[in-house]
XYZ file of C-alpha atoms in Angstrom:
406
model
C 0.000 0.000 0.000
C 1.650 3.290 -0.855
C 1.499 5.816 1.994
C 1.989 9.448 2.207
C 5.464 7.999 4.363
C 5.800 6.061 1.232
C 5.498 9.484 -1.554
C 7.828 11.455 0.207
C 10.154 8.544 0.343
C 9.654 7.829 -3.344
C 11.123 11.969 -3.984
C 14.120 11.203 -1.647
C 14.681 8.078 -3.474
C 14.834 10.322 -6.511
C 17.022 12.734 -5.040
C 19.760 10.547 -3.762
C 19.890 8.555 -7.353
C 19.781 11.764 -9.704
C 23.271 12.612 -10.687
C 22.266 16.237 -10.712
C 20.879 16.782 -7.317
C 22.832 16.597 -4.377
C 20.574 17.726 -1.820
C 16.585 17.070 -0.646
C 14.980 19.098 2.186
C 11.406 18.655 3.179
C 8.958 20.885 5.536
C 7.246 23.743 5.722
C 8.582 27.038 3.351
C 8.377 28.695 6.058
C 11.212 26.544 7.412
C 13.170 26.477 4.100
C 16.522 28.292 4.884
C 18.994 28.291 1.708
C 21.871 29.300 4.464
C 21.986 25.592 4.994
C 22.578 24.469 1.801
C 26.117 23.727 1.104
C 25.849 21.169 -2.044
C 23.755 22.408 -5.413
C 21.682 21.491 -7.065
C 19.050 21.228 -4.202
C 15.001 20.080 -4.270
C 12.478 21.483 -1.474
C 9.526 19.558 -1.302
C 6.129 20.886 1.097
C 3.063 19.282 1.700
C -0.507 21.596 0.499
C -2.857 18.944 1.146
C -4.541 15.852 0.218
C -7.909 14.456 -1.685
C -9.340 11.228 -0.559
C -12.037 9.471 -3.489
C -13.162 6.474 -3.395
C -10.862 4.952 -5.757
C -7.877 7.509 -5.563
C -5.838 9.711 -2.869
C -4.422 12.452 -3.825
C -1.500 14.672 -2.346
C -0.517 18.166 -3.471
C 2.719 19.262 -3.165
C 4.809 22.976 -3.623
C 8.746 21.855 -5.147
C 11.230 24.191 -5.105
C 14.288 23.459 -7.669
C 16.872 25.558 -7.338
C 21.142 25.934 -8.421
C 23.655 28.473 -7.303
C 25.635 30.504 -9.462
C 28.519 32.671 -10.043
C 28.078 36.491 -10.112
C 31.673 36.877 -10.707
C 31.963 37.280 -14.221
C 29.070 36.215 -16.712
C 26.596 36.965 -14.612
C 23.329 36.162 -17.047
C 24.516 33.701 -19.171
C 25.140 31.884 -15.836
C 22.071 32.642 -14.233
C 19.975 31.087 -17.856
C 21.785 28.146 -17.534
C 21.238 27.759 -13.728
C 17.592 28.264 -14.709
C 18.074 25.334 -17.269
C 19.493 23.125 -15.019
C 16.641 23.571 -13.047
C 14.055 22.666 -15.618
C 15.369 19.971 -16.394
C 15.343 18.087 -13.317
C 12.025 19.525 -12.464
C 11.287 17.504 -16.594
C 13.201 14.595 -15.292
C 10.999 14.476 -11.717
C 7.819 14.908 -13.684
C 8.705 11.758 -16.372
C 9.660 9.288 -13.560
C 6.292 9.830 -11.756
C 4.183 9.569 -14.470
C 6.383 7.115 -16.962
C 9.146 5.951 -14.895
C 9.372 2.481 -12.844
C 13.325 2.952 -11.280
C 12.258 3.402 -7.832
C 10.963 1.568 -4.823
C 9.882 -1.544 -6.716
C 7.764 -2.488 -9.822
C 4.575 -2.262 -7.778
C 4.829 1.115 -7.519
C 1.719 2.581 -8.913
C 2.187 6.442 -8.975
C 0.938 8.747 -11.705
C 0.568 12.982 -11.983
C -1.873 15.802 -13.199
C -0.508 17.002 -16.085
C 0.467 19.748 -17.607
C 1.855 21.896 -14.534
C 2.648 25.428 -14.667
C 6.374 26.253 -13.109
C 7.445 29.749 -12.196
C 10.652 31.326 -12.395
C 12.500 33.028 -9.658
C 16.435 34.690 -9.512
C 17.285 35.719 -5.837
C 20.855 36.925 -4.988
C 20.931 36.679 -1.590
C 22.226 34.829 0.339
C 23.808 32.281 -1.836
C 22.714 33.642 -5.499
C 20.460 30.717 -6.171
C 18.055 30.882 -9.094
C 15.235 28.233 -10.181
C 11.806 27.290 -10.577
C 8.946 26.348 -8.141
C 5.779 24.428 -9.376
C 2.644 23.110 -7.531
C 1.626 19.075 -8.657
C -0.947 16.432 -7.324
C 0.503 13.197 -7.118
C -1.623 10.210 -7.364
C -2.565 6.922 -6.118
C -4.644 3.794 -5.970
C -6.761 4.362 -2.320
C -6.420 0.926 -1.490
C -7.956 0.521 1.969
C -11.202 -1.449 2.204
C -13.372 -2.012 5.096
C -12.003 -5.088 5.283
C -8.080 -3.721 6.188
C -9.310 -1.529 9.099
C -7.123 -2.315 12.079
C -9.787 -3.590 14.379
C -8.728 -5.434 17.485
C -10.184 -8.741 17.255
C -10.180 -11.881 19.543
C -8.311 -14.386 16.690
C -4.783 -14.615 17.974
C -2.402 -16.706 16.093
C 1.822 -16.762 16.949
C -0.031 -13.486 18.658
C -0.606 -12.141 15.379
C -4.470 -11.222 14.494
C -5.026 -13.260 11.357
C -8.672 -13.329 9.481
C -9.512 -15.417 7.207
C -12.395 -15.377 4.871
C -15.421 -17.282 6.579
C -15.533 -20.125 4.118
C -11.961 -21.244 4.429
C -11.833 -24.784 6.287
C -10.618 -24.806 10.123
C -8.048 -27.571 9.053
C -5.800 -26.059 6.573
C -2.100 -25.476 6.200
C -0.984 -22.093 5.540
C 2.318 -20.995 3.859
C 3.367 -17.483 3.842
C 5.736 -14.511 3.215
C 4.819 -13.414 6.613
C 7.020 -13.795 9.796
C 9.646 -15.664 7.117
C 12.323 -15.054 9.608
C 10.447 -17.970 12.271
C 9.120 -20.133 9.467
C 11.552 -20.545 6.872
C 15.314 -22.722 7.256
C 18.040 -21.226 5.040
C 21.338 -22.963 4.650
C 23.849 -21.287 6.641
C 26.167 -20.612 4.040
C 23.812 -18.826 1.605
C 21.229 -16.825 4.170
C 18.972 -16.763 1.158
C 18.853 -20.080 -0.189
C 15.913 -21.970 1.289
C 15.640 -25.152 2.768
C 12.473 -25.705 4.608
C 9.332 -23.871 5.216
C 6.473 -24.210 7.589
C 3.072 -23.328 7.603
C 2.212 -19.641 9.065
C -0.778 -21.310 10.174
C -1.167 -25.433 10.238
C -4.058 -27.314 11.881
C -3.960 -30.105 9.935
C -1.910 -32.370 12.772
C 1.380 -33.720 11.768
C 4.387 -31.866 10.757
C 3.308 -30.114 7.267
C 6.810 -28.895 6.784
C 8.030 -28.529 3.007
C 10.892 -29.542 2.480
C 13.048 -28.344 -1.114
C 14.173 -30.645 -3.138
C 16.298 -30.466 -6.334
C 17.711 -26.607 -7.273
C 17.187 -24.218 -4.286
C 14.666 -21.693 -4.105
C 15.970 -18.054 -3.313
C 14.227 -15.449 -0.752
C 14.017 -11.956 -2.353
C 13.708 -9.198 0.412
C 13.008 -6.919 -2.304
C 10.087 -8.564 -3.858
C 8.878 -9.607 -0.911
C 8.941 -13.113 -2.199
C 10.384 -16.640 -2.894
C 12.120 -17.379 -6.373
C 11.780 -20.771 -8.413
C 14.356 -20.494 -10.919
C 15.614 -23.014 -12.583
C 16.596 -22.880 -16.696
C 19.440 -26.207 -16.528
C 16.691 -28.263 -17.668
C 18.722 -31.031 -16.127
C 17.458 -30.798 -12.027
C 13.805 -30.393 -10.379
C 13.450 -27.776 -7.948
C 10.293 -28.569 -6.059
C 8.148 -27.390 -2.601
C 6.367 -30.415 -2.071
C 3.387 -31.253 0.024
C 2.290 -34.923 0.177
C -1.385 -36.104 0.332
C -3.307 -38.898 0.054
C -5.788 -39.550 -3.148
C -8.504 -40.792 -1.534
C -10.054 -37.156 -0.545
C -11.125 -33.987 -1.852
C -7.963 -31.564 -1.825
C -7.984 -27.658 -2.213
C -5.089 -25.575 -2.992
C -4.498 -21.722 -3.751
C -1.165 -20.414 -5.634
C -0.242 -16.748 -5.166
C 2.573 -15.856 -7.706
C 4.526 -12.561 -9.053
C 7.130 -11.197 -11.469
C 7.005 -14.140 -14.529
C 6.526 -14.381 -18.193
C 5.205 -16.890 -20.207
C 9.124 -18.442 -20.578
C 10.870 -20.332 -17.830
C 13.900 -20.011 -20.087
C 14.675 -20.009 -23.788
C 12.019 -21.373 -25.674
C 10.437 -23.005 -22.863
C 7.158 -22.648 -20.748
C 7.153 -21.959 -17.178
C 6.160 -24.690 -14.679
C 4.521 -23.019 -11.767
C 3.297 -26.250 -10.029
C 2.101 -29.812 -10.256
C -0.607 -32.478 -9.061
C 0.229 -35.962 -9.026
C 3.159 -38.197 -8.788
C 6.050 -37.733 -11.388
C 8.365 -40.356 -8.819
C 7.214 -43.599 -10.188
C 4.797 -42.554 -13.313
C 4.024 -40.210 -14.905
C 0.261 -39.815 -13.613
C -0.821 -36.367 -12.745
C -0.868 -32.430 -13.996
C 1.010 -29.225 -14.543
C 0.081 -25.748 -14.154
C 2.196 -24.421 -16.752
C 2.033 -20.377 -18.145
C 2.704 -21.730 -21.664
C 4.307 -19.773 -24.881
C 0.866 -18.162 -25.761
C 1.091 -16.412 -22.256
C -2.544 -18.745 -20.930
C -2.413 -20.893 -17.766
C -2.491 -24.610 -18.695
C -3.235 -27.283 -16.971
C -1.979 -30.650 -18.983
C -0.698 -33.939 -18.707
C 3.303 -34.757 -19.826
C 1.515 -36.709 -22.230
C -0.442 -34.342 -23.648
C -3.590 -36.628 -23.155
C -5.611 -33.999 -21.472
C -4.711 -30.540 -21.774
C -6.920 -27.450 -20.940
C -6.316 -23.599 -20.967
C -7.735 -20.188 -19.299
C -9.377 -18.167 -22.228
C -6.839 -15.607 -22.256
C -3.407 -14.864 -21.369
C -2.459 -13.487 -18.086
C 0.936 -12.054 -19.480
C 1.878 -10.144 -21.898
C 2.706 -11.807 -24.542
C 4.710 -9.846 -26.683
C 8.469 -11.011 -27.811
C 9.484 -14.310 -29.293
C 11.922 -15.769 -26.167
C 13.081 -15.631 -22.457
C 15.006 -12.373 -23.267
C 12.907 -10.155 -24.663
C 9.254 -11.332 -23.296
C 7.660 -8.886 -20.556
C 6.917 -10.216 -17.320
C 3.378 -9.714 -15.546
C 4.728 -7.915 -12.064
C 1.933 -8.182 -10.725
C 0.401 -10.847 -8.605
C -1.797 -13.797 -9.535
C -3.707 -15.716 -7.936
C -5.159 -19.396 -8.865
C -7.051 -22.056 -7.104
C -7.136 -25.906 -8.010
C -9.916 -28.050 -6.268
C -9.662 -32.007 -6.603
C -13.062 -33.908 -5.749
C -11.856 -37.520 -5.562
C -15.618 -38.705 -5.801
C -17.040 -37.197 -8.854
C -12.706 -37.618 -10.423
C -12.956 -34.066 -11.188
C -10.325 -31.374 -11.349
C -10.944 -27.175 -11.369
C -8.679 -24.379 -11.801
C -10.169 -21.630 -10.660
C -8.549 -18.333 -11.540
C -10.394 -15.245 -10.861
C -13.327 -14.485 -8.656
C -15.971 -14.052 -11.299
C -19.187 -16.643 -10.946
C -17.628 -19.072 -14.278
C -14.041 -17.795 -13.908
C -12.992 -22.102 -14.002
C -11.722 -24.490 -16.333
C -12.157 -28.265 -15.103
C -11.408 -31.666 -16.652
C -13.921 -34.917 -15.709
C -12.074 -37.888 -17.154
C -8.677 -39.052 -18.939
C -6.605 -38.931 -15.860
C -5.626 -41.219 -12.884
C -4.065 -39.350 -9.357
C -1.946 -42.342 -7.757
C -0.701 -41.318 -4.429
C -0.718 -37.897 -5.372
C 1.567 -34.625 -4.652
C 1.146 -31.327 -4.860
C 4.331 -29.343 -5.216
C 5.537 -25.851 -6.044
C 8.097 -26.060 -8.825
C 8.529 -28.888 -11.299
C 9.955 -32.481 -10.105
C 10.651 -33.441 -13.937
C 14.268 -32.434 -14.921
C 12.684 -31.367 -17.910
C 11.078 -28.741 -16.589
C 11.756 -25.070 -16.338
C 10.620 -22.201 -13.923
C 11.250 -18.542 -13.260
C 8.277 -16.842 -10.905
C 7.946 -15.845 -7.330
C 5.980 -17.237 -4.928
C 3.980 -15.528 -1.813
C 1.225 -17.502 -0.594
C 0.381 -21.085 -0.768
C -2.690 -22.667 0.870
C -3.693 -26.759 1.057
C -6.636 -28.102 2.956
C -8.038 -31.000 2.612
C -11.272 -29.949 2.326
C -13.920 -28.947 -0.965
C -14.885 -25.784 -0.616
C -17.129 -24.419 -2.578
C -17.411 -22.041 -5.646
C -18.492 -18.904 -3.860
C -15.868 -19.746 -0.946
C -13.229 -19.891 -3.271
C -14.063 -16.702 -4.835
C -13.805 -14.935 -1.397
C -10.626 -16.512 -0.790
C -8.644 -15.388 -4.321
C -10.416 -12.199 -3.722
C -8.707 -12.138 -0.149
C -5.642 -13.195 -1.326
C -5.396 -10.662 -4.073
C -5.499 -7.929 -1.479
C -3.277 -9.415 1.372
């Protein structure tokens, strides 16, 4: 959620990375004193107010851009080209904000009125600064629901409040980006290579540890997420959780930052259903070369597709395909009585594809990853749930829908 913390942040951020400025104050004008600027050029930002909407928030702000100058010998051509300077970092801060994605991380969702009107000044005392000052409204999603209110409430988990939608089972196992530092093992000589993870919440009985198997799986403090990647196409690199096939099984996937290639050429394997150990009996969830979710055999026996893509799906290979930075969220459902398999993947009433017959599920897996060497993966991971219950359509809506916003 981007904060008003979080804007004036995003402008430092800015500051310290421009090659031009070298200093960033921020406070009142009334406060602004250039006697305490030693390093040009210099950006003053202040705070006019702020619009809440319903689907926006948005903050105005006065920004003073300013340069010093000699007076010593050229005195107006070197006062136009401090003035130049200026504009163009007050160009430069303008473009970031409303077409740039360099700072704080790609889920940065930021934008600007435009045009704005900037105004001239030349002052020779004390430190014969000229530049310009503007006035902007900087934009952003208002992304607090009802639902986000901090409320004190009696749940207390690892004394944590945690809330889950009503219709999500009481015995479920719970795997999550949150409180990583208590739930996941890394390997003492890489702090970021993962070797075990266990359930944020678990009260399924047993130990539902995962443990990784194959290539290791990298934690990504930046992207607030865990990172499959694997393009040798000669190791598996696998979460897995083991179940039994005789019951119903739900699971929901909650993946970020991928493209429709694991590596050159190649679709990317985001997870699997069945057992690839002794046969080959069982599913992937594959984003495939036309950028849709699939969910097919190795065989190719029964294969079935999402209507559309859910990444862009422009460029021809690994290198030059975008990546969806966004997250996704999916849901599979198995229903070991009626043999049936759904992949649910959006909230909407018919948002499923499901397959009734041409597959067998013997002492079936579900794992994170790919377990075929085959295989190839590049995504990050941030939530994974299993319970071994079937929940139903409009219970699975309100959990992807929950999801989505955690």
């Amino acid at each position: 959620m981007i904060t008003y913390k979080g804007i004036i942040a995003y402008f430092e951020s800015i500051c310290d990375q421009h090659q031009q400025i070298q200093s960033f104050t921020y406070g009142e004008l009334d406060l602004f004193d250039k006697d305490k600027f030693t390093k040009y050029p210099a950006l003053h930002l202040t705070p006019t107010g702020t619009a809440i909407d319903d689907q926006v928030v948005t903050y105005g702000f006065d920004v003073v851009v300013f340069d010093r100058y000699s007076i010593t010998s050229n005195k107006m051509r070197n006062e136009a080209q401090c003035l130049s300077d200026s504009l163009l970092i007050l160009q430069d801060i303008c473009k970031e904000i409303t077409k740039g994605k360099f700072f704080i991380n790609e889920d940065t969702n930021i934008s600007m009125e435009m045009p704005i009107i900037a105004n001239p000044f030349i002052d020779t005392e004390p430190d014969n600064c000229s530049g310009w000052a503007t006035s902007f409204n900087v934009i952003t999603p208002n992304e607090v629901t009802a639902c986000n209110i901090p409320y004190y409430n009696p749940e207390q988990v690892n004394g944590l409040n945690y809330i889950l939608p009503v219709g999500v089972p009481n015995q479920l196992a719970w795997y999550s980006i949150d409180q990583i530092h208590n739930k996941a093992t890394f390997n003492s000589n890489y702090t970021n290579e993962l070797l075990q993870l266990a359930p944020l919440i678990d009260t399924l009985g047993g130990s539902d540890t995962l443990q990784m198997n194959g290539r290791k799986v990298t934690w990504n403090p930046q992207k607030n997420a865990f990172h499959f990647f694997d393009q040798s196409q000669s190791e598996s690199m696998y979460l897995e959780h083991p179940i039994i096939t005789e019951t119903t099984a739900t699971f929901f996937v909650k993946i970020k930052d991928f493209s429709r290639y694991g590596s050159e050429d190649f679709g990317n394997t985001i997870c699997y259903f069945g057992n690839f150990s002794t046969d080959n009996d069982g599913f992937f969830i594959e984003v495939y070369e036309d950028g849709k979710l699939y969910l097919f055999t190795p065989a190719g026996s029964t294969d079935i597709s999402l209507p559309f893509p859910i990444c862009p799906t422009n460029g021809s290979n690994y290198d030059d395909a975008h990546r969806r930075l966004e997250s996704f969220t999916f849901c599979l459902r198995y229903d070991f009585n009626l043999s049936k398999l759904k992949l649910y993947y959006g909230a909407g009433a018919n948002e499923f594809v499901e397959v009734t017959s041409g597959f067998e599920l013997n002492d079936a897996h579900f794992g994170i990853g790919h377990p075929l060497n085959a295989k190839v993966s590049d995504f990050y991971l941030q939530e994974y749930i299993y319970t071994n219950e079937l929940m139903t359509d409009q219970d699975i809506s309100d959990t992807l829908t929950w999801l989505n916003y955690r």
